[in-house]
Coordinates of N, CA and C in Angstrom, one line a residue:
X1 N 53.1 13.6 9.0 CA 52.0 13.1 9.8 C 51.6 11.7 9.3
X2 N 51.4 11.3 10.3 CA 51.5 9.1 9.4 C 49.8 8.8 9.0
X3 N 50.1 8.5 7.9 CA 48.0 8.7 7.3 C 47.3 7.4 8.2
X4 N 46.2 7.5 8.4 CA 45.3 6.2 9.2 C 44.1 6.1 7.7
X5 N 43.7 4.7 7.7 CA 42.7 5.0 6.7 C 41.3 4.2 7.7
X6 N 40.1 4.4 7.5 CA 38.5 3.7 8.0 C 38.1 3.1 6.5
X7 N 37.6 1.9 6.6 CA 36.9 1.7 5.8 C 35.6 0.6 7.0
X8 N 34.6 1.0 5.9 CA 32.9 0.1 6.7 C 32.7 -0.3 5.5
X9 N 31.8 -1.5 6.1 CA 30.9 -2.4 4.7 C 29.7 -2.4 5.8
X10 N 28.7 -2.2 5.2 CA 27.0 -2.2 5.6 C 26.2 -2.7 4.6
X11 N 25.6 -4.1 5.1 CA 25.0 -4.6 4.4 C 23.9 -3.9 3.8
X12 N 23.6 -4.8 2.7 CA 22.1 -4.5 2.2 C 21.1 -4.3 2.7
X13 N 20.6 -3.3 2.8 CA 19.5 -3.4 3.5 C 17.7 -2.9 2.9
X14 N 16.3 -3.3 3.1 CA 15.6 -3.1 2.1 C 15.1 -1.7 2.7
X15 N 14.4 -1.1 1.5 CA 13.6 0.3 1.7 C 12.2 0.1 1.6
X16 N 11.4 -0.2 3.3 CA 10.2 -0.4 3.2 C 9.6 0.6 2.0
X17 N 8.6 0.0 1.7 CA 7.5 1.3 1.1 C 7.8 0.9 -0.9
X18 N 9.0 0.5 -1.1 CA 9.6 0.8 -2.8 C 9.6 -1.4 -2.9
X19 N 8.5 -2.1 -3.8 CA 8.6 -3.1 -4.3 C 9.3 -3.3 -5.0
X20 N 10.1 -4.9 -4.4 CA 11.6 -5.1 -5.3 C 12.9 -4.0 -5.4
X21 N 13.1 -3.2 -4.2 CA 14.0 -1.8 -4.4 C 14.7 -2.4 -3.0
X22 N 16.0 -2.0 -3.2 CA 17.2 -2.4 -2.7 C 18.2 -0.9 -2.4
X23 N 18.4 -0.2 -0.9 CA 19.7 0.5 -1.1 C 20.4 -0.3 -0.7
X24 N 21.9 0.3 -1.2 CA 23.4 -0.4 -0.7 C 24.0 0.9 -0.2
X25 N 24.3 0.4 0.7 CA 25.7 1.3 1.6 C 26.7 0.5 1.6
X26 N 28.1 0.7 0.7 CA 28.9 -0.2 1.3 C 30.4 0.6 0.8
X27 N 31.3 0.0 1.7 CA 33.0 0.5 1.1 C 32.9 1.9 1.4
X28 N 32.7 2.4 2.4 CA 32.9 3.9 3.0 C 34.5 3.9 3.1
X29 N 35.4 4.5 2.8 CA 36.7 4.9 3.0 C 37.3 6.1 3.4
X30 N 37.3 6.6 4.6 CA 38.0 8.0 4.8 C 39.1 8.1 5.4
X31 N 39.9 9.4 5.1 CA 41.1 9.2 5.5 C 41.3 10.2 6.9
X32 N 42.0 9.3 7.8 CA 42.0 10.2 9.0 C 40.7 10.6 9.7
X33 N 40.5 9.7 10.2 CA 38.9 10.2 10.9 C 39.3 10.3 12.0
X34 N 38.5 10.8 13.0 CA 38.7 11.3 14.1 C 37.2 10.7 14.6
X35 N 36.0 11.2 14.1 CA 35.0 10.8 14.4 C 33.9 10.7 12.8
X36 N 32.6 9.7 12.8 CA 32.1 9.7 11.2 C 30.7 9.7 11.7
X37 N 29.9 10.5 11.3 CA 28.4 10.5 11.5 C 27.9 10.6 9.5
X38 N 27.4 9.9 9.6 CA 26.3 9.2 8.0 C 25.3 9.6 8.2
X39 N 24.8 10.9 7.6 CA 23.6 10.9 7.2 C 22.7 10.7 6.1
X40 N 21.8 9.9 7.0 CA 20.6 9.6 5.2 C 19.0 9.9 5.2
X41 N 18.5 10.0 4.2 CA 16.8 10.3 4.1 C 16.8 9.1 4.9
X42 N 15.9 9.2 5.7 CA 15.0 8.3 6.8 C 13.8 7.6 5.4
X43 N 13.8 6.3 5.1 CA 13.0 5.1 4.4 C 11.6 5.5 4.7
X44 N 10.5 5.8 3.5 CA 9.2 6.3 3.7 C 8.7 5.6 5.0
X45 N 8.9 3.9 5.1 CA 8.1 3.2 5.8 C 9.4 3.3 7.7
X46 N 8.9 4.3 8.5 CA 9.1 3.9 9.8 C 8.5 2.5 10.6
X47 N 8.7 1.6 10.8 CA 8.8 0.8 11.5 C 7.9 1.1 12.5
X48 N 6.9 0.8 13.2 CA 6.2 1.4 14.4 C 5.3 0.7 14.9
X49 N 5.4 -1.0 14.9 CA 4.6 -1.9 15.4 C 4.5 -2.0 16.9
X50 N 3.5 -1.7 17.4 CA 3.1 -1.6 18.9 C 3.9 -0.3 19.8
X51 N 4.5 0.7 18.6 CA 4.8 1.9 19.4 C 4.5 3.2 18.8
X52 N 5.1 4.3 18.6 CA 4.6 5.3 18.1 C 4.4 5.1 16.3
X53 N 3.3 5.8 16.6 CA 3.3 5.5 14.5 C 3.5 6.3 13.7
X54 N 4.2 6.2 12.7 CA 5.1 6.8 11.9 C 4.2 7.6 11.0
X55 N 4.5 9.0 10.9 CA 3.1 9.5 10.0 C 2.7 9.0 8.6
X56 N 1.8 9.5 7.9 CA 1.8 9.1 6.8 C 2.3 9.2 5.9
X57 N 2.8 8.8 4.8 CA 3.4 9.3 3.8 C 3.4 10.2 2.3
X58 N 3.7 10.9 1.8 CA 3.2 11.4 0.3 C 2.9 9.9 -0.6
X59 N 1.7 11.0 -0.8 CA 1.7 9.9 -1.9 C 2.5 10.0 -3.6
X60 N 2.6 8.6 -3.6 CA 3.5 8.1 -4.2 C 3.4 8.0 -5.9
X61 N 3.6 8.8 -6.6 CA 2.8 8.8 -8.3 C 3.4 7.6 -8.9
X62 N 4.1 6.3 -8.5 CA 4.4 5.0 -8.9 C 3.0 4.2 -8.4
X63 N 3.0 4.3 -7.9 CA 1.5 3.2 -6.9 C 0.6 3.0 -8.4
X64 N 0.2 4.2 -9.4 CA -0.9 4.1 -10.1 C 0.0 4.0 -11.6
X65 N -0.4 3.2 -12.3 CA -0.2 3.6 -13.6 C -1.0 3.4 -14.5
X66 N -1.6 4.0 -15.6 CA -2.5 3.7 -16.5 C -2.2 3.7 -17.6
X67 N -3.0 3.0 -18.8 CA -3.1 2.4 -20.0 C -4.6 3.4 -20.9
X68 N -4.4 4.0 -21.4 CA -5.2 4.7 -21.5 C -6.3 3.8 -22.9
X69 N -4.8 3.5 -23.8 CA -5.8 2.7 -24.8 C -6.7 1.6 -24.1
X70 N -6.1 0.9 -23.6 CA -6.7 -0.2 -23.0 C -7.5 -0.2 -22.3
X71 N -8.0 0.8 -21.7 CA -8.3 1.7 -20.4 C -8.5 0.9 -19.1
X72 N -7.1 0.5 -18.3 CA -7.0 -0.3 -17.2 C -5.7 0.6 -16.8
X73 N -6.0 0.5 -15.2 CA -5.7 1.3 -14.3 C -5.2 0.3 -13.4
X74 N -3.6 0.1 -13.0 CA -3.3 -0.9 -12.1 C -2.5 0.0 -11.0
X75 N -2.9 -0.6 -9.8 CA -2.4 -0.2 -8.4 C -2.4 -0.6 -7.8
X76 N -0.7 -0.1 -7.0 CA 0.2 -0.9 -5.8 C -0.7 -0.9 -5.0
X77 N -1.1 -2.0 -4.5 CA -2.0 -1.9 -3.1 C -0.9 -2.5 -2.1
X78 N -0.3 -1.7 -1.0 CA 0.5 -2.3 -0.4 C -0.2 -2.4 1.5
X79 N 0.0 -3.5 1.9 CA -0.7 -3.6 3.2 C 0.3 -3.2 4.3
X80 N 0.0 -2.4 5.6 CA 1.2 -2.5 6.3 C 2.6 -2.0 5.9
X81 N 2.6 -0.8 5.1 CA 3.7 -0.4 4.7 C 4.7 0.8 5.3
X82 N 3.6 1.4 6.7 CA 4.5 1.9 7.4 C 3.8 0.9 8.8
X83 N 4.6 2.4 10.1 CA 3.7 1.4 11.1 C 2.7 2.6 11.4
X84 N 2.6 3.5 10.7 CA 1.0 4.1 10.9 C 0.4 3.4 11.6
X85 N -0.9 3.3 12.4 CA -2.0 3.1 13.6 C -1.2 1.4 13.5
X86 N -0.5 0.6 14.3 CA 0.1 -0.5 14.2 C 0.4 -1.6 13.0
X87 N 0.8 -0.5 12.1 CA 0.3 -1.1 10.6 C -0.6 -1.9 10.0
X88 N -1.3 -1.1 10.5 CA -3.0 -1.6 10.2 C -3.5 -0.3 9.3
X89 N -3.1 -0.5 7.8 CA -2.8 0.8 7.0 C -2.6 -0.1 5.6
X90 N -3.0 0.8 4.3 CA -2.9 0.3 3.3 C -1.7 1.5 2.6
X91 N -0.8 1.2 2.1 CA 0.3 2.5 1.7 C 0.5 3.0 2.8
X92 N 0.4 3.2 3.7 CA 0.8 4.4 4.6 C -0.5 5.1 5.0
X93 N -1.5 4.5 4.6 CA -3.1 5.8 5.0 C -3.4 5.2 5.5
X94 N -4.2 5.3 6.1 CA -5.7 4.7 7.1 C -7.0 5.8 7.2
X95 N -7.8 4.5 7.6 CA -9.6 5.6 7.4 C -9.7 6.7 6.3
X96 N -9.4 6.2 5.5 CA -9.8 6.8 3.8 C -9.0 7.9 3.9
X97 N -7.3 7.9 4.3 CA -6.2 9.3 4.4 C -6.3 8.9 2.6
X98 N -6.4 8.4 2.0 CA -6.3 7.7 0.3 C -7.8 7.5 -0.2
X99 N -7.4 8.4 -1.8 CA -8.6 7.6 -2.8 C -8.0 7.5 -4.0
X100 N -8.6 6.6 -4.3 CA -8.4 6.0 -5.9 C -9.5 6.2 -6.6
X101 N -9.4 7.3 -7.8 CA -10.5 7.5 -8.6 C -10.4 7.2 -10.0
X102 N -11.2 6.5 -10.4 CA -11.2 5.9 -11.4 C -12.4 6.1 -12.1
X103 N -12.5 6.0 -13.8 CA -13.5 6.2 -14.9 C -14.5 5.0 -15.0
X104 N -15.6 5.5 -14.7 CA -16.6 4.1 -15.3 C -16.1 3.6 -16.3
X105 N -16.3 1.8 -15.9 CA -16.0 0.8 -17.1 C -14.8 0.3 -17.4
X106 N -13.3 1.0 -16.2 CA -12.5 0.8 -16.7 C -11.8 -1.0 -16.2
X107 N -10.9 -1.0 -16.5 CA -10.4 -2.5 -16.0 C -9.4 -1.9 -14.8
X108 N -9.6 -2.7 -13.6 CA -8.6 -2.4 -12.6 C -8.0 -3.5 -12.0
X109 N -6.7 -3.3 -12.4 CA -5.8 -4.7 -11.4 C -4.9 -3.5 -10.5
X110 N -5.1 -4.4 -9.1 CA -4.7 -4.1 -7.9 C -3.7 -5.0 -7.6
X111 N -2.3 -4.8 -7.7 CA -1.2 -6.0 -7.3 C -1.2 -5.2 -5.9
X112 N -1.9 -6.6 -5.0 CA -1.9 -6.5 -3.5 C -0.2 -7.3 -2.5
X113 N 0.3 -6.3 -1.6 CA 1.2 -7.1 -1.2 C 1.3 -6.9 0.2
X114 N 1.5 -7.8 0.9 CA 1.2 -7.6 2.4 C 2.9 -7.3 2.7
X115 N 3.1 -6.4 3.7 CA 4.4 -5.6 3.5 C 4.7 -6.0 5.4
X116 N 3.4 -6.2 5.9 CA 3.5 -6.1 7.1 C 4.1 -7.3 7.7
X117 N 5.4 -7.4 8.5 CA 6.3 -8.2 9.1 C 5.3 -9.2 9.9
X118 N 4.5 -9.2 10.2 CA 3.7 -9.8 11.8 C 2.4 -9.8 11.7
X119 N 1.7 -9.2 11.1 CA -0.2 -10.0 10.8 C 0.0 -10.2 9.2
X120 N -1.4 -10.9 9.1 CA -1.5 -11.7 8.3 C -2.7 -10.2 7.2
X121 N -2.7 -10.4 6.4 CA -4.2 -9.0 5.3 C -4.4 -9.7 4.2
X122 N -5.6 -8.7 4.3 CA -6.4 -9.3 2.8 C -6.8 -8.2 2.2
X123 N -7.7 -7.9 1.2 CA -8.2 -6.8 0.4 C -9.5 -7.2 -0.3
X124 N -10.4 -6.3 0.2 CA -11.2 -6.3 -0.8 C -12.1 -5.2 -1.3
X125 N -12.6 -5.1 -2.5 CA -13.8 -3.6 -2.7 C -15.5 -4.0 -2.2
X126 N -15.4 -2.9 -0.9 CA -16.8 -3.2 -0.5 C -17.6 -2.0 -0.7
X127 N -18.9 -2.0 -0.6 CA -19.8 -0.5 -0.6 C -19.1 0.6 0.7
X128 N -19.2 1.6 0.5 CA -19.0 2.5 1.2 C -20.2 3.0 2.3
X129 N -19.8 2.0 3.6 CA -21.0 2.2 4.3 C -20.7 2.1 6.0
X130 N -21.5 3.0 6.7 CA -21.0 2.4 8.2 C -22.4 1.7 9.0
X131 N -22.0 1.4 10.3 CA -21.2 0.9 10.7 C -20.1 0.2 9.8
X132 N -18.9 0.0 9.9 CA -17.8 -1.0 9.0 C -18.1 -2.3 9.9
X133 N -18.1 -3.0 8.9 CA -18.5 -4.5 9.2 C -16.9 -5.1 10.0
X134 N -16.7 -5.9 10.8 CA -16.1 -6.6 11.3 C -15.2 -7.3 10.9
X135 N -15.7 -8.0 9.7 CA -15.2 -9.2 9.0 C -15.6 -8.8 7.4
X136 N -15.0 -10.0 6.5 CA -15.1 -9.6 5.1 C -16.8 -9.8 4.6
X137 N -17.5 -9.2 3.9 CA -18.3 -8.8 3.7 C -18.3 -9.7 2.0
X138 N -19.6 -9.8 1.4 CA -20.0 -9.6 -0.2 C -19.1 -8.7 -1.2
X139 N -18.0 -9.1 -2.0 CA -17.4 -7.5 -2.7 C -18.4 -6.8 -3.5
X140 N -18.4 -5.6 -3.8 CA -19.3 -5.0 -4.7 C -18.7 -5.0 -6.3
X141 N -17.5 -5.4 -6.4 CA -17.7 -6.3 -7.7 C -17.1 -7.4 -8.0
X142 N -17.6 -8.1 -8.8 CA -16.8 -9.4 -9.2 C -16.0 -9.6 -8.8
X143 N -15.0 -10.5 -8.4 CA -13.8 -10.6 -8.1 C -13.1 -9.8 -7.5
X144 N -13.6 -9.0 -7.2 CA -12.6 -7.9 -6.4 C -12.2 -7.8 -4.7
X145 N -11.5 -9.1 -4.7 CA -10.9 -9.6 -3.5 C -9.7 -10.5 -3.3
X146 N -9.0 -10.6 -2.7 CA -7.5 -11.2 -3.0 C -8.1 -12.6 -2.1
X147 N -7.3 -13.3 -2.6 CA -7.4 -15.2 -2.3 C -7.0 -15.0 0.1
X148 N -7.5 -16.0 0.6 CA -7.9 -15.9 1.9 C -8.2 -14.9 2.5
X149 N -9.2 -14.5 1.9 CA -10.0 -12.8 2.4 C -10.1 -12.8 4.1
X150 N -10.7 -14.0 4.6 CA -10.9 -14.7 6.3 C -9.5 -14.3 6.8
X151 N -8.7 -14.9 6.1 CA -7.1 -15.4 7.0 C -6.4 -14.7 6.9
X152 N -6.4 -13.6 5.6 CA -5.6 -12.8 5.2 C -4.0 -13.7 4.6
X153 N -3.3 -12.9 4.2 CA -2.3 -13.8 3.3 C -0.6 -12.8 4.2
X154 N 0.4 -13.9 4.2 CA 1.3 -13.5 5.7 C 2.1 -12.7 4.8
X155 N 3.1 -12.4 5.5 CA 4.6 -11.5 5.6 C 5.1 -11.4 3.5
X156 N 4.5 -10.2 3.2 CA 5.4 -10.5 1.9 C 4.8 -11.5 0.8
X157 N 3.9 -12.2 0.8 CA 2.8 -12.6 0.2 C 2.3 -11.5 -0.9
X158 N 1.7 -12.0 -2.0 CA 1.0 -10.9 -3.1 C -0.3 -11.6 -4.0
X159 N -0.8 -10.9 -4.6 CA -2.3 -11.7 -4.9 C -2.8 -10.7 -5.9
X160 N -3.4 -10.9 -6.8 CA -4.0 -9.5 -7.8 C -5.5 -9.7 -7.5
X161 N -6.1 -8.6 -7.7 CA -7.2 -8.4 -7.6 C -7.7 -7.8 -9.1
X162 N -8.2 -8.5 -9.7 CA -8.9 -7.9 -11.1 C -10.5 -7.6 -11.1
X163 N -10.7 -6.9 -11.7 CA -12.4 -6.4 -12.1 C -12.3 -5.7 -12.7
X164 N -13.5 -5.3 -13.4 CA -14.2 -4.1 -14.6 C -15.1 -3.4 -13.2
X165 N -14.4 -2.2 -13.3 CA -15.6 -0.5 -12.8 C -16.6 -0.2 -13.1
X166 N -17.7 -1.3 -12.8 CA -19.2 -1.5 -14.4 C -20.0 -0.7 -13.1
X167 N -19.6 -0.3 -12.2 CA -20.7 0.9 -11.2 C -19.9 1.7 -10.7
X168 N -21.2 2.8 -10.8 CA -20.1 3.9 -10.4 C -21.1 4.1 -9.0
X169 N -20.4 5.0 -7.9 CA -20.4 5.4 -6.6 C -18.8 5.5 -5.9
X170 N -19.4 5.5 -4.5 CA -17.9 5.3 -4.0 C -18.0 4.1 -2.9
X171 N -16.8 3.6 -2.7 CA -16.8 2.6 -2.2 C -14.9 2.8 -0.8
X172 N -14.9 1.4 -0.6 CA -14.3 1.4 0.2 C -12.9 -0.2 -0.2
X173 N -11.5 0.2 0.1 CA -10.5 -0.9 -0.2 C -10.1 -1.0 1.2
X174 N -11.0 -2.4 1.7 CA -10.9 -2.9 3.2 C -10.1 -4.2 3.3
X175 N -9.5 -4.1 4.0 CA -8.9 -5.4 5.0 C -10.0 -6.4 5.9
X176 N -10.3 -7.5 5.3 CA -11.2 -8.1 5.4 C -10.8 -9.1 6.8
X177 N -9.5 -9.3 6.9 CA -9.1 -10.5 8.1 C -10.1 -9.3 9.7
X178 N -10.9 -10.2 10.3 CA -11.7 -9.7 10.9 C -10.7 -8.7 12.1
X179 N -11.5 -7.6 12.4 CA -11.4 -6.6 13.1 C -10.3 -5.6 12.6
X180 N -9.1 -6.1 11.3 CA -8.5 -4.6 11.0 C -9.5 -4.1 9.8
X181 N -10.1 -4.2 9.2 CA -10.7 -3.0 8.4 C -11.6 -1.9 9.1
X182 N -12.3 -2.7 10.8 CA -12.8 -1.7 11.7 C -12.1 -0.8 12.3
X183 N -10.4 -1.4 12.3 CA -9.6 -0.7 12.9 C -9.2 0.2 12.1
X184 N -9.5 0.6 11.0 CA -9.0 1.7 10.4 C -8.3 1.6 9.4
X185 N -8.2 -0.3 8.5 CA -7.3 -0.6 7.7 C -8.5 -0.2 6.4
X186 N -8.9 1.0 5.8 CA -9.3 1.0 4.9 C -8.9 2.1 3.9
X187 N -9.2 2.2 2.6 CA -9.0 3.6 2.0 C -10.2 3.6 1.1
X188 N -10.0 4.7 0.1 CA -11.4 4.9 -0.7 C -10.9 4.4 -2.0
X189 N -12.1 4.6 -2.9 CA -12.2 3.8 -4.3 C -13.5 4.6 -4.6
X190 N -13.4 5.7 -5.9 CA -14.4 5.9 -6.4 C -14.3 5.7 -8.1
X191 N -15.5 5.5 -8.1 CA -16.1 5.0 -9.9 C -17.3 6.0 -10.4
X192 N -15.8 7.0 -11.3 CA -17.1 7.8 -11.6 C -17.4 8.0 -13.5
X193 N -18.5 8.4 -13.8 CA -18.6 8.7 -15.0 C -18.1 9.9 -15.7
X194 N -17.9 10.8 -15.0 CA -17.3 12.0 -15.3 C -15.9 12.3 -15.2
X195 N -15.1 11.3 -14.7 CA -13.5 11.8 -14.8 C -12.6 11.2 -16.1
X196 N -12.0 11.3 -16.6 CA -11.2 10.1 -18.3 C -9.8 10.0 -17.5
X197 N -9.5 10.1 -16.5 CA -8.8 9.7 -16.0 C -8.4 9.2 -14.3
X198 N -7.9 8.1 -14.4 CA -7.9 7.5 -13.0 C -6.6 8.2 -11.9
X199 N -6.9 8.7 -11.1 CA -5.6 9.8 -10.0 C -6.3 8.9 -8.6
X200 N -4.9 9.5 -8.0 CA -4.7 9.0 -6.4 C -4.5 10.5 -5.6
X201 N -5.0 10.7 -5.2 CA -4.6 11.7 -4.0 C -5.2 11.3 -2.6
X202 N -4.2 11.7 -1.6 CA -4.5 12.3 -0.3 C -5.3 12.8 0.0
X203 N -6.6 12.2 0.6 CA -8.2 12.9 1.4 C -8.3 12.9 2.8
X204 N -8.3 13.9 3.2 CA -9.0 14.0 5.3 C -9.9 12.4 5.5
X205 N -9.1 12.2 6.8 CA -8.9 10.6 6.9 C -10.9 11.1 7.9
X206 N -11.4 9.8 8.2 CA -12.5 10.3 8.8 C -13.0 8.5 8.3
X207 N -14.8 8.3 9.3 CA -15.3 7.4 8.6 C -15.8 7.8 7.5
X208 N -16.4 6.6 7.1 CA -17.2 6.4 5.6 C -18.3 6.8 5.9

């Protein structure tokens, strides 16, 4: 029988949701094909800009990492990372599906990255309160808002957000470019005195 051989090359291509991560598919070789179906894990972030929205995702135990001596707590803030409600979503949540809890006093940097292909976001920590304001608001702490809070910052852009957790309550990580934080571009952020450690979990999405 006279052998046939297939070979494919597929470019690189990125894996929404994973900063600076790259899969490669390439140099597939089989022998004698008749027909080839590839199957792969489907990329956390589904694509879903102005169509169906891609659910949410697990949360991710990379997003948070802490420093315990130092006691600073830094977290992926990623904007637009699936197409959840038109990717008007921070990680993959919307309307507080996310909290970040964290120990009074601690230091918090937020490496903010706008993920989303087509609007523009911003970030900032506001009081936890409704109605939600429209547009970017006063932060409830120092510094705790990424550079063109108004304009939001475009495609793949990044910005840190630093502060000290010098009050505790709960609060809100909104998208300040007017009308997505009303739209549901927000998650939670609590500062409490009773936890020694800063966690991320998954909360029943709902308002503030």
């Amino acid at each position: 029988m006279p052998s046939c051989r297939f070979r494919a090359t597929v470019p690189v291509f990125r894996v929404a949701g994973v900063r600076g991560s790259f899969a490669t598919v390439k140099s597939l070789s089989v022998a004698c094909i008749v027909a080839v179906a590839v199957g792969a894990a489907a990329p956390v972030a589904a694509r879903a800009q102005g169509g169906t929205a891609a659910p949410a995702p697990a949360v991710d135990a990379s997003w948070l990492q802490v420093d315990t001596v130092t006691k600073t707590a830094a977290f992926q803030l990623v904007a637009g990372l699936t197409g959840l409600n038109g990717a008007l979503n921070f990680n993959g949540f919307r309307d507080g599906g996310l909290t970040l809890t964290v120990p009074l006093g601690w230091t918090i940097v937020m490496h903010f990255r706008n993920h989303d292909g087509m609007l523009p976001h911003s970030a900032e920590i506001i009081p936890d309160t409704h109605p939600l304001p429209t547009g970017p608001v006063a932060p409830a702490f120092a510094r705790a808002f990424t550079l063109r809070l108004d304009q939001g910052l475009i495609s793949e852009q990044t910005d840190d957000i630093r502060f000290i957790a010098d009050k505790g309550g709960s609060y809100l990580i909104f998208c300040g470019v007017p009308g997505h934080g009303a739209a549901g571009m927000w998650v939670r952020f609590e500062v409490s005195g009773s936890v020694r450690k800063p966690s991320l979990a998954a909360t029943p999405a709902g308002k503030p």
